[in-house]
PDB file of C-alpha atoms in Angstrom:
ATOM      1  CA  UNK A  27     -37.788 -12.775 -10.009  1.00  0.00           C
ATOM      2  CA  UNK A  28     -34.197 -11.655  -9.644  1.00  0.00           C
ATOM      3  CA  UNK A  29     -31.358 -13.925 -11.072  1.00  0.00           C
ATOM      4  CA  UNK A  30     -27.940 -14.137  -9.320  1.00  0.00           C
ATOM      5  CA  UNK A  31     -26.185 -13.812 -12.563  1.00  0.00           C
ATOM      6  CA  UNK A  32     -27.970 -10.531 -13.367  1.00  0.00           C
ATOM      7  CA  UNK A  33     -25.578  -7.715 -12.218  1.00  0.00           C
ATOM      8  CA  UNK A  34     -27.427  -4.714 -14.146  1.00  0.00           C
ATOM      9  CA  UNK A  35     -28.860  -3.348 -10.881  1.00  0.00           C
ATOM     10  CA  UNK A  36     -25.522  -3.233  -9.177  1.00  0.00           C
ATOM     11  CA  UNK A  37     -23.458  -0.068  -9.973  1.00  0.00           C
ATOM     12  CA  UNK A  38     -20.132  -1.537 -11.317  1.00  0.00           C
ATOM     13  CA  UNK A  39     -17.993   0.899  -9.035  1.00  0.00           C
ATOM     14  CA  UNK A  40     -19.429  -1.052  -6.171  1.00  0.00           C
ATOM     15  CA  UNK A  41     -18.248  -4.266  -7.427  1.00  0.00           C
ATOM     16  CA  UNK A  42     -14.890  -2.715  -8.324  1.00  0.00           C
ATOM     17  CA  UNK A  43     -14.525  -1.131  -4.757  1.00  0.00           C
ATOM     18  CA  UNK A  44     -15.430  -4.453  -3.243  1.00  0.00           C
ATOM     19  CA  UNK A  45     -12.633  -6.157  -5.349  1.00  0.00           C
ATOM     20  CA  UNK A  46     -10.092  -3.639  -3.480  1.00  0.00           C
ATOM     21  CA  UNK A  47     -11.819  -3.984   0.020  1.00  0.00           C
ATOM     22  CA  UNK A  48     -11.831  -5.764   3.326  1.00  0.00           C
ATOM     23  CA  UNK A  49     -15.594  -6.147   3.507  1.00  0.00           C
ATOM     24  CA  UNK A  50     -17.050  -6.948   7.054  1.00  0.00           C
ATOM     25  CA  UNK A  51     -20.444  -8.428   7.389  1.00  0.00           C
ATOM     26  CA  UNK A  52     -22.298  -8.158  10.637  1.00  0.00           C
ATOM     27  CA  UNK A  53     -25.891  -9.491  11.033  1.00  0.00           C
ATOM     28  CA  UNK A  54     -27.613  -8.162  14.100  1.00  0.00           C
ATOM     29  CA  UNK A  55     -31.340  -7.393  13.801  1.00  0.00           C
ATOM     30  CA  UNK A  56     -33.286 -10.670  14.062  1.00  0.00           C
ATOM     31  CA  UNK A  57     -30.162 -12.453  15.444  1.00  0.00           C
ATOM     32  CA  UNK A  58     -30.453 -10.503  18.544  1.00  0.00           C
ATOM     33  CA  UNK A  59     -34.107 -10.588  18.623  1.00  0.00           C
ATOM     34  CA  UNK A  60     -34.276 -14.477  18.388  1.00  0.00           C
ATOM     35  CA  UNK A  61     -31.265 -15.206  20.793  1.00  0.00           C
ATOM     36  CA  UNK A  62     -29.177 -16.475  17.714  1.00  0.00           C
ATOM     37  CA  UNK A  63     -25.364 -16.405  17.874  1.00  0.00           C
ATOM     38  CA  UNK A  64     -23.512 -13.338  16.785  1.00  0.00           C
ATOM     39  CA  UNK A  65     -19.754 -13.502  16.052  1.00  0.00           C
ATOM     40  CA  UNK A  66     -17.778 -11.828  19.035  1.00  0.00           C
ATOM     41  CA  UNK A  67     -16.013  -8.581  18.973  1.00  0.00           C
ATOM     42  CA  UNK A  68     -12.954 -10.204  19.443  1.00  0.00           C
ATOM     43  CA  UNK A  69     -13.487 -12.417  16.312  1.00  0.00           C
ATOM     44  CA  UNK A  70     -13.764  -9.326  14.331  1.00  0.00           C
ATOM     45  CA  UNK A  71     -11.095  -7.255  15.943  1.00  0.00           C
ATOM     46  CA  UNK A  72      -8.496 -10.108  15.832  1.00  0.00           C
ATOM     47  CA  UNK A  73      -9.075 -10.834  12.155  1.00  0.00           C
ATOM     48  CA  UNK A  74      -9.349  -7.166  11.173  1.00  0.00           C
ATOM     49  CA  UNK A  75      -5.871  -6.363  12.819  1.00  0.00           C
ATOM     50  CA  UNK A  76      -4.335  -9.525  11.304  1.00  0.00           C
ATOM     51  CA  UNK A  77      -5.679  -8.618   7.783  1.00  0.00           C
ATOM     52  CA  UNK A  78      -4.605  -4.897   8.045  1.00  0.00           C
ATOM     53  CA  UNK A  79      -1.260  -5.788   9.197  1.00  0.00           C
ATOM     54  CA  UNK A  80      -0.776  -7.703   5.643  1.00  0.00           C
ATOM     55  CA  UNK A  81      -2.902  -5.307   3.724  1.00  0.00           C
ATOM     56  CA  UNK A  82      -2.792  -1.757   5.106  1.00  0.00           C
ATOM     57  CA  UNK A  83      -4.180  -0.262   2.064  1.00  0.00           C
ATOM     58  CA  UNK A  84      -7.539  -1.992   1.911  1.00  0.00           C
ATOM     59  CA  UNK A  85     -10.593   0.154   2.162  1.00  0.00           C
ATOM     60  CA  UNK A  86     -12.766  -1.095   4.973  1.00  0.00           C
ATOM     61  CA  UNK A  87     -16.552  -1.536   4.239  1.00  0.00           C
ATOM     62  CA  UNK A  88     -18.939  -2.615   6.860  1.00  0.00           C
ATOM     63  CA  UNK A  89     -22.453  -4.325   5.588  1.00  0.00           C
ATOM     64  CA  UNK A  90     -25.026  -4.683   8.169  1.00  0.00           C
ATOM     65  CA  UNK A  91     -28.802  -5.016   8.727  1.00  0.00           C
ATOM     66  CA  UNK A  92     -28.331  -2.531  11.529  1.00  0.00           C
ATOM     67  CA  UNK A  93     -25.726  -0.170  10.688  1.00  0.00           C
ATOM     68  CA  UNK A  94     -26.046   2.121  13.792  1.00  0.00           C
ATOM     69  CA  UNK A  95     -25.858  -0.882  16.134  1.00  0.00           C
ATOM     70  CA  UNK A  96     -22.860  -2.389  13.972  1.00  0.00           C
ATOM     71  CA  UNK A  97     -21.040   0.871  14.514  1.00  0.00           C
ATOM     72  CA  UNK A  98     -21.399   0.784  18.009  1.00  0.00           C
ATOM     73  CA  UNK A  99     -20.435  -3.131  18.291  1.00  0.00           C
ATOM     74  CA  UNK A 100     -17.385  -2.541  16.257  1.00  0.00           C
ATOM     75  CA  UNK A 101     -16.351   0.738  17.768  1.00  0.00           C
ATOM     76  CA  UNK A 102     -13.050  -0.347  18.864  1.00  0.00           C
ATOM     77  CA  UNK A 103     -11.758  -1.201  15.449  1.00  0.00           C
ATOM     78  CA  UNK A 104      -8.794   1.285  14.530  1.00  0.00           C
ATOM     79  CA  UNK A 105      -9.527   2.364  11.049  1.00  0.00           C
ATOM     80  CA  UNK A 106     -12.465   4.436   9.658  1.00  0.00           C
ATOM     81  CA  UNK A 107     -15.087   2.000   8.450  1.00  0.00           C
ATOM     82  CA  UNK A 108     -17.090   3.054   5.330  1.00  0.00           C
ATOM     83  CA  UNK A 109     -20.814   2.157   4.967  1.00  0.00           C
ATOM     84  CA  UNK A 110     -21.650   1.829   1.266  1.00  0.00           C
ATOM     85  CA  UNK A 111     -25.428   1.001   2.110  1.00  0.00           C
ATOM     86  CA  UNK A 112     -25.913   4.458   3.643  1.00  0.00           C
ATOM     87  CA  UNK A 113     -25.760   5.637   0.123  1.00  0.00           C
ATOM     88  CA  UNK A 114     -27.670   2.784  -1.512  1.00  0.00           C
ATOM     89  CA  UNK A 115     -29.265  -0.007   0.457  1.00  0.00           C
ATOM     90  CA  UNK A 116     -28.755  -3.625  -1.186  1.00  0.00           C
ATOM     91  CA  UNK A 117     -31.401  -6.145  -1.455  1.00  0.00           C
ATOM     92  CA  UNK A 118     -29.991  -9.573  -0.261  1.00  0.00           C
ATOM     93  CA  UNK A 119     -29.119 -10.932  -3.784  1.00  0.00           C
ATOM     94  CA  UNK A 120     -27.121  -7.748  -4.494  1.00  0.00           C
ATOM     95  CA  UNK A 121     -25.318  -8.070  -1.176  1.00  0.00           C
ATOM     96  CA  UNK A 122     -24.540 -11.572  -1.838  1.00  0.00           C
ATOM     97  CA  UNK A 123     -22.919 -10.703  -5.084  1.00  0.00           C
ATOM     98  CA  UNK A 124     -20.887  -7.633  -3.841  1.00  0.00           C
ATOM     99  CA  UNK A 125     -19.612  -9.702  -0.766  1.00  0.00           C
ATOM    100  CA  UNK A 126     -18.596 -12.473  -3.113  1.00  0.00           C
ATOM    101  CA  UNK A 127     -16.129  -9.938  -5.025  1.00  0.00           C
ATOM    102  CA  UNK A 128     -14.550  -9.002  -1.705  1.00  0.00           C
ATOM    103  CA  UNK A 129     -10.627  -9.085  -1.696  1.00  0.00           C
ATOM    104  CA  UNK A 130     -10.765  -9.937   1.916  1.00  0.00           C
ATOM    105  CA  UNK A 131     -13.943 -10.906   3.695  1.00  0.00           C
ATOM    106  CA  UNK A 132     -15.009 -11.317   7.350  1.00  0.00           C
ATOM    107  CA  UNK A 133     -18.031 -13.047   7.416  1.00  0.00           C
ATOM    108  CA  UNK A 134     -20.975 -12.981  10.107  1.00  0.00           C
ATOM    109  CA  UNK A 135     -22.593 -16.082  11.429  1.00  0.00           C
ATOM    110  CA  UNK A 136     -25.661 -15.451   8.914  1.00  0.00           C
ATOM    111  CA  UNK A 137     -26.388 -17.907   6.126  1.00  0.00           C
ATOM    112  CA  UNK A 138     -26.031 -15.189   3.533  1.00  0.00           C
ATOM    113  CA  UNK A 139     -22.395 -14.517   4.533  1.00  0.00           C
ATOM    114  CA  UNK A 140     -21.740 -18.346   4.421  1.00  0.00           C
ATOM    115  CA  UNK A 141     -22.984 -18.361   0.925  1.00  0.00           C
ATOM    116  CA  UNK A 142     -21.001 -15.227  -0.037  1.00  0.00           C
ATOM    117  CA  UNK A 143     -17.867 -17.036   1.480  1.00  0.00           C
ATOM    118  CA  UNK A 144     -18.257 -20.017  -0.615  1.00  0.00           C
ATOM    119  CA  UNK A 145     -18.570 -18.018  -3.878  1.00  0.00           C
ATOM    120  CA  UNK A 146     -15.777 -15.767  -3.351  1.00  0.00           C
ATOM    121  CA  UNK A 147     -14.859 -14.833  -7.006  1.00  0.00           C
ATOM    122  CA  UNK A 148     -11.072 -15.220  -6.771  1.00  0.00           C
ATOM    123  CA  UNK A 149      -8.697 -17.818  -5.461  1.00  0.00           C
ATOM    124  CA  UNK A 150      -6.280 -15.235  -4.155  1.00  0.00           C
ATOM    125  CA  UNK A 151      -8.984 -13.580  -2.048  1.00  0.00           C
ATOM    126  CA  UNK A 152      -9.158 -14.376   1.654  1.00  0.00           C
ATOM    127  CA  UNK A 153     -12.220 -15.273   3.767  1.00  0.00           C
ATOM    128  CA  UNK A 154     -12.409 -15.385   7.499  1.00  0.00           C
ATOM    129  CA  UNK A 155     -15.612 -17.155   8.884  1.00  0.00           C
ATOM    130  CA  UNK A 156     -16.558 -17.834  12.526  1.00  0.00           C
ATOM    131  CA  UNK A 157     -17.225 -21.383  11.808  1.00  0.00           C
ATOM    132  CA  UNK A 158     -14.311 -22.311   9.707  1.00  0.00           C
ATOM    133  CA  UNK A 159     -13.262 -24.787  12.081  1.00  0.00           C
ATOM    134  CA  UNK A 160     -16.799 -26.552  11.786  1.00  0.00           C
ATOM    135  CA  UNK A 161     -17.647 -25.958   8.023  1.00  0.00           C
ATOM    136  CA  UNK A 162     -15.854 -27.033   4.813  1.00  0.00           C
ATOM    137  CA  UNK A 163     -14.533 -23.958   3.364  1.00  0.00           C
TER     138      UNK A 163
END
């Protein structure tokens, strides 16, 4: 069984990149199939634009369980998005760890994104969550 504290399987450069990145998480697959709420395009676009105004040099990474659908869903974002999982898919524990190291994190409506936003590693890092008005962040 994997432990959250074991980082050996995650490439150090992926965590280093995450610390310098705006990471966006978009969960689609089973949410669409089961009619669960997905954060709106306007939620992602508004936060994305506000962040890049303040931090224009951030690398923008998108993590999703449905990368092709996520590309289409967020096609109106102005910057080039990077997709680290195209090179190496992450298991849920690895993804949780990588997202928790985000410099800036735009979370999805998933519980994995909620936990990642709770464990962001640095107090100066920023987290945007679709339920931030309803949950204690």
